[in-house]
CSV table of C-alpha atoms in Angstrom, one decimal:
chain,number,residue,atom,x,y,z
A,295,ASP,CA,0.0,0.0,0.0
A,296,GLY,CA,1.9,3.0,-1.3
A,297,GLY,CA,1.5,6.5,0.0
A,298,ILE,CA,2.5,9.3,2.4
A,299,THR,CA,2.2,8.9,6.1
A,300,GLN,CA,2.3,11.7,8.7
A,301,SER,CA,2.5,11.3,12.5
A,302,PRO,CA,1.2,12.1,14.9
A,303,LYS,CA,-2.3,13.1,13.9
A,304,TYR,CA,-2.4,15.6,16.8
A,305,LEU,CA,0.6,17.2,18.6
A,306,PHE,CA,0.7,19.5,21.6
A,307,ARG,CA,3.5,21.9,22.1
A,308,LYS,CA,4.4,23.6,25.4
A,309,GLU,CA,5.9,27.1,25.2
A,310,GLY,CA,9.6,27.0,24.6
A,311,GLN,CA,9.6,23.5,23.3
A,312,ASN,CA,10.8,22.1,20.0
A,313,VAL,CA,8.6,19.5,18.4
A,314,THR,CA,9.2,17.3,15.4
A,315,LEU,CA,6.5,16.2,12.8
A,316,SER,CA,7.2,13.0,10.9
A,317,CYS,CA,6.6,12.5,7.2
A,318,GLU,CA,7.4,9.2,5.4
A,319,GLN,CA,6.7,8.2,1.8
A,320,ASN,CA,7.1,4.9,-0.1
A,321,LEU,CA,6.4,6.2,-3.5
A,322,ASN,CA,10.1,6.5,-4.5
A,323,HIS,CA,9.6,10.2,-5.0
A,324,ASP,CA,12.6,12.5,-5.2
A,325,ALA,CA,10.9,15.7,-4.1
A,326,MET,CA,9.2,16.4,-0.8
A,327,TYR,CA,7.5,19.5,0.7
A,328,TRP,CA,6.0,20.9,3.9
A,329,TYR,CA,3.1,23.3,3.9
A,330,ARG,CA,1.3,25.1,6.7
A,331,GLN,CA,-2.5,25.6,6.5
A,332,ASP,CA,-4.4,28.1,8.7
A,333,PRO,CA,-8.2,28.3,8.9
A,334,GLY,CA,-9.7,29.8,5.7
A,335,GLN,CA,-6.3,30.2,4.1
A,336,GLY,CA,-4.5,28.3,1.3
A,337,LEU,CA,-1.3,26.3,1.5
A,338,ARG,CA,1.9,28.1,2.4
A,339,LEU,CA,5.2,26.5,1.6
A,340,ILE,CA,7.6,26.1,4.5
A,341,TYR,CA,10.4,24.0,3.1
A,342,TYR,CA,11.0,21.7,0.1
A,343,SER,CA,13.6,19.2,-0.9
A,344,GLN,CA,14.5,18.0,-4.4
A,345,ILE,CA,16.8,15.3,-3.4
A,346,VAL,CA,18.5,13.6,-0.4
A,347,ASN,CA,20.7,16.0,1.6
A,348,ASP,CA,19.3,19.0,-0.1
A,349,PHE,CA,16.5,21.3,1.0
A,350,GLN,CA,15.4,24.9,0.3
A,351,LYS,CA,13.4,27.5,2.2
A,352,GLY,CA,9.9,28.2,1.1
A,353,ASP,CA,7.9,31.3,1.8
A,354,ILE,CA,7.5,31.0,5.6
A,355,ALA,CA,10.7,29.1,6.8
A,356,GLU,CA,11.4,31.2,9.9
A,357,GLY,CA,11.0,29.2,13.1
A,358,TYR,CA,11.1,25.8,11.3
A,359,SER,CA,13.9,23.4,10.3
A,360,VAL,CA,14.1,20.2,8.3
A,361,SER,CA,16.4,17.4,7.3
A,362,ARG,CA,16.5,15.0,4.4
A,363,GLU,CA,18.9,12.2,5.3
A,364,LYS,CA,16.8,9.5,3.6
A,365,LYS,CA,14.8,9.6,0.4
A,366,GLU,CA,11.7,8.3,2.2
A,367,SER,CA,11.8,10.7,5.1
A,368,PHE,CA,11.4,14.5,5.5
A,369,PRO,CA,10.8,15.5,9.2
A,370,LEU,CA,9.9,19.0,10.1
A,371,THR,CA,10.9,20.6,13.4
A,372,VAL,CA,8.9,23.5,14.8
A,373,THR,CA,11.2,25.4,17.0
A,374,SER,CA,10.5,27.7,19.9
A,375,ALA,CA,11.3,30.6,17.6
A,376,GLN,CA,8.0,30.0,15.8
A,377,LYS,CA,5.7,32.2,17.9
A,378,ASN,CA,2.5,31.2,16.3
A,379,PRO,CA,2.8,27.4,15.5
A,380,THR,CA,-0.9,26.4,15.8
A,381,ALA,CA,-1.9,25.2,12.4
A,382,PHE,CA,-2.5,22.1,10.2
A,383,TYR,CA,0.7,20.9,8.7
A,384,LEU,CA,0.8,19.0,5.4
A,385,CYS,CA,3.6,17.0,3.9
A,386,ALA,CA,3.6,16.2,0.2
A,387,SER,CA,5.8,14.5,-2.3
A,388,SER,CA,6.2,14.4,-6.1
A,389,ILE,CA,8.3,12.3,-8.5
A,390,VAL,CA,10.3,15.3,-9.3
A,391,ARG,CA,10.0,19.0,-8.5
A,392,GLY,CA,7.2,20.7,-10.3
A,393,GLU,CA,5.2,17.6,-11.0
A,394,THR,CA,2.0,16.4,-9.4
A,395,GLN,CA,2.2,16.5,-5.6
A,396,TYR,CA,0.5,13.9,-3.4
A,397,PHE,CA,-0.4,14.9,0.1
A,398,GLY,CA,-0.3,13.1,3.5
A,399,PRO,CA,-3.2,13.2,6.0
A,400,GLY,CA,-1.8,16.1,8.0
A,401,THR,CA,-0.7,16.8,11.5
A,402,ARG,CA,-2.6,19.3,13.7
A,403,LEU,CA,-0.3,21.2,16.0
A,404,LEU,CA,-1.8,22.9,19.1
A,405,VAL,CA,-0.1,25.0,21.7
A,406,LEU,CA,-0.8,24.3,25.4
B,27,GLY,CA,7.0,34.5,-8.6
B,28,GLU,CA,3.6,33.2,-9.8
B,29,ASN,CA,0.4,34.6,-8.4
B,30,VAL,CA,-2.7,32.4,-8.5
B,31,GLU,CA,-6.1,33.9,-7.7
B,32,GLN,CA,-9.2,31.7,-7.1
B,33,HIS,CA,-12.9,32.7,-7.1
B,34,PRO,CA,-15.3,32.4,-5.4
B,35,SER,CA,-14.1,31.8,-1.9
B,36,THR,CA,-17.5,30.1,-1.0
B,37,LEU,CA,-20.0,28.5,-3.3
B,38,SER,CA,-23.4,26.9,-2.4
B,39,VAL,CA,-25.4,24.9,-4.9
B,40,GLN,CA,-28.4,22.6,-4.8
B,41,GLU,CA,-27.8,18.9,-5.4
B,42,GLY,CA,-27.9,18.2,-9.1
B,43,ASP,CA,-26.8,21.7,-10.2
B,44,SER,CA,-23.4,22.5,-11.7
B,45,ALA,CA,-20.6,24.3,-9.9
B,46,VAL,CA,-17.8,26.3,-11.5
B,47,ILE,CA,-14.6,27.5,-9.8
B,48,LYS,CA,-12.3,29.9,-11.6
B,49,CYS,CA,-8.6,30.6,-11.2
B,50,THR,CA,-6.2,33.1,-12.9
B,51,TYR,CA,-2.4,33.0,-13.0
B,52,SER,CA,0.2,35.6,-13.7
B,53,ASP,CA,3.2,33.8,-15.2
B,54,SER,CA,2.7,32.9,-18.9
B,55,ALA,CA,5.5,30.3,-18.5
B,56,SER,CA,3.2,28.1,-16.2
B,57,ASN,CA,2.2,25.0,-18.0
B,58,TYR,CA,0.8,22.5,-15.4
B,59,PHE,CA,-2.5,23.1,-13.5
B,60,PRO,CA,-3.8,20.6,-11.0
B,61,TRP,CA,-6.9,20.8,-8.9
B,62,TYR,CA,-7.2,19.3,-5.4
B,63,LYS,CA,-10.2,18.5,-3.1
B,64,GLN,CA,-9.7,18.7,0.6
B,65,GLU,CA,-12.3,17.2,3.0
B,66,LEU,CA,-12.5,18.4,6.6
B,67,GLY,CA,-9.5,17.3,8.6
B,68,LYS,CA,-7.8,15.5,5.7
B,69,GLY,CA,-5.0,16.2,3.3
B,70,PRO,CA,-5.8,17.5,-0.2
B,71,GLN,CA,-6.4,14.9,-2.9
B,72,LEU,CA,-5.7,15.4,-6.6
B,73,ILE,CA,-8.9,15.2,-8.6
B,74,ILE,CA,-7.9,16.4,-12.1
B,75,ASP,CA,-5.0,18.2,-13.8
B,76,ILE,CA,-4.4,19.8,-17.2
B,77,ARG,CA,-1.2,20.7,-19.1
B,78,SER,CA,-0.9,23.7,-21.4
B,79,ASN,CA,-0.9,21.6,-24.6
B,80,VAL,CA,-4.6,20.9,-24.2
B,81,GLY,CA,-7.6,23.2,-23.7
B,82,GLU,CA,-10.0,20.8,-21.9
B,83,LYS,CA,-10.0,17.6,-19.9
B,84,LYS,CA,-12.9,15.5,-18.5
B,85,ASP,CA,-13.2,12.8,-16.0
B,86,GLN,CA,-16.8,11.7,-15.4
B,87,ARG,CA,-18.6,14.6,-13.7
B,88,ILE,CA,-15.5,16.8,-13.5
B,89,ALA,CA,-13.9,18.9,-16.2
B,90,VAL,CA,-11.2,21.5,-16.4
B,91,THR,CA,-10.8,24.1,-19.1
B,92,LEU,CA,-7.7,26.2,-19.8
B,93,ASN,CA,-7.4,29.5,-21.6
B,94,LYS,CA,-3.7,30.2,-22.0
B,95,THR,CA,-4.2,33.6,-23.7
B,96,ALA,CA,-6.3,34.9,-20.9
B,97,LYS,CA,-4.3,33.0,-18.3
B,98,HIS,CA,-7.2,31.4,-16.6
B,99,PHE,CA,-8.5,27.9,-15.9
B,100,SER,CA,-11.7,26.6,-14.4
B,101,LEU,CA,-13.1,23.5,-12.7
B,102,HIS,CA,-16.6,22.4,-13.6
B,103,ILE,CA,-18.5,19.9,-11.6
B,104,THR,CA,-21.8,18.6,-13.1
B,105,GLU,CA,-24.7,16.9,-11.3
B,106,THR,CA,-23.3,17.8,-7.9
B,107,GLN,CA,-23.8,15.5,-4.9
B,108,PRO,CA,-23.6,16.2,-1.2
B,109,GLU,CA,-20.3,14.2,-1.1
B,110,ASP,CA,-18.8,16.9,-3.4
B,111,SER,CA,-18.9,19.3,-0.5
B,112,ALA,CA,-15.3,20.2,0.4
B,113,VAL,CA,-12.6,22.8,-0.2
B,114,TYR,CA,-11.2,22.9,-3.7
B,115,PHE,CA,-7.7,24.3,-4.5
B,116,CYS,CA,-6.3,25.2,-7.9
B,117,ALA,CA,-2.5,25.4,-8.5
B,118,ALA,CA,-0.1,26.4,-11.2
B,119,SER,CA,3.5,25.3,-12.0
B,120,LYS,CA,6.2,25.8,-14.6
B,121,GLY,CA,6.4,22.1,-14.8
B,122,ARG,CA,8.4,19.0,-14.4
B,123,GLY,CA,12.0,19.3,-13.1
B,124,SER,CA,12.1,23.0,-13.7
B,125,THR,CA,14.4,24.9,-11.3
B,126,LEU,CA,11.4,27.1,-10.7
B,127,GLY,CA,8.9,24.2,-10.8
B,128,ARG,CA,7.1,24.6,-7.5
B,129,LEU,CA,3.3,24.6,-7.2
B,130,TYR,CA,1.6,27.9,-6.4
B,131,PHE,CA,-1.8,27.4,-4.8
B,132,GLY,CA,-5.0,29.5,-4.9
B,133,ARG,CA,-6.6,30.3,-1.5
B,134,GLY,CA,-9.4,27.7,-1.9
B,135,THR,CA,-13.1,27.5,-2.5
B,136,GLN,CA,-15.5,26.0,0.1
B,137,LEU,CA,-18.2,24.2,-2.0
B,138,THR,CA,-21.4,23.2,-0.2
B,139,VAL,CA,-23.9,21.0,-1.9
B,140,TRP,CA,-27.4,21.1,-0.3
B,141,PRO,CA,-29.6,18.0,-0.6
């Protein structure tokens, strides 16, 4: 069963804490992406990666960090520097950059 | 960069009626235009896409049209059903492998189909 998985489904962050969102794909896609979605808004690009060990900032990268050590995995860390982290986070992948993107089920991050 | 505008932001139709969502884009180099459907609490799912070498594409009750000259593309849903209720996003891209080939998304349209 191929696809993109994200975990956890819900995540709670305490003030000053870093949290990491998991994204795994078994589609053999080279490119992976992270988006943030706020109520009533579209998808805003946080980071993307075209290939292993390479990643680029998107439109709203401040307060976030990523790594791409394996083709299948693209974890996103929400750092304490991100002052308004409450949002729905979506991971996506595509066979190469610019092609059709396929999305995971999302992680909802809430601040305690 | 590319700017994608989507209208309307909300759309309510009666079951069985048609629904049309329109998007415009700014960069004439864009050549790939996917549409996504997002149900509440879930990730977006691709429902149809079109490339700039064709003007129209159909898949059962869903169709997409593209006017490259005017730089706009539209999603048409016929014989709407309550399960079509969702948020729909359009997107544009300069295409496969391009160094500038990221997807730019519209802000979404909340479609509600009343029984």
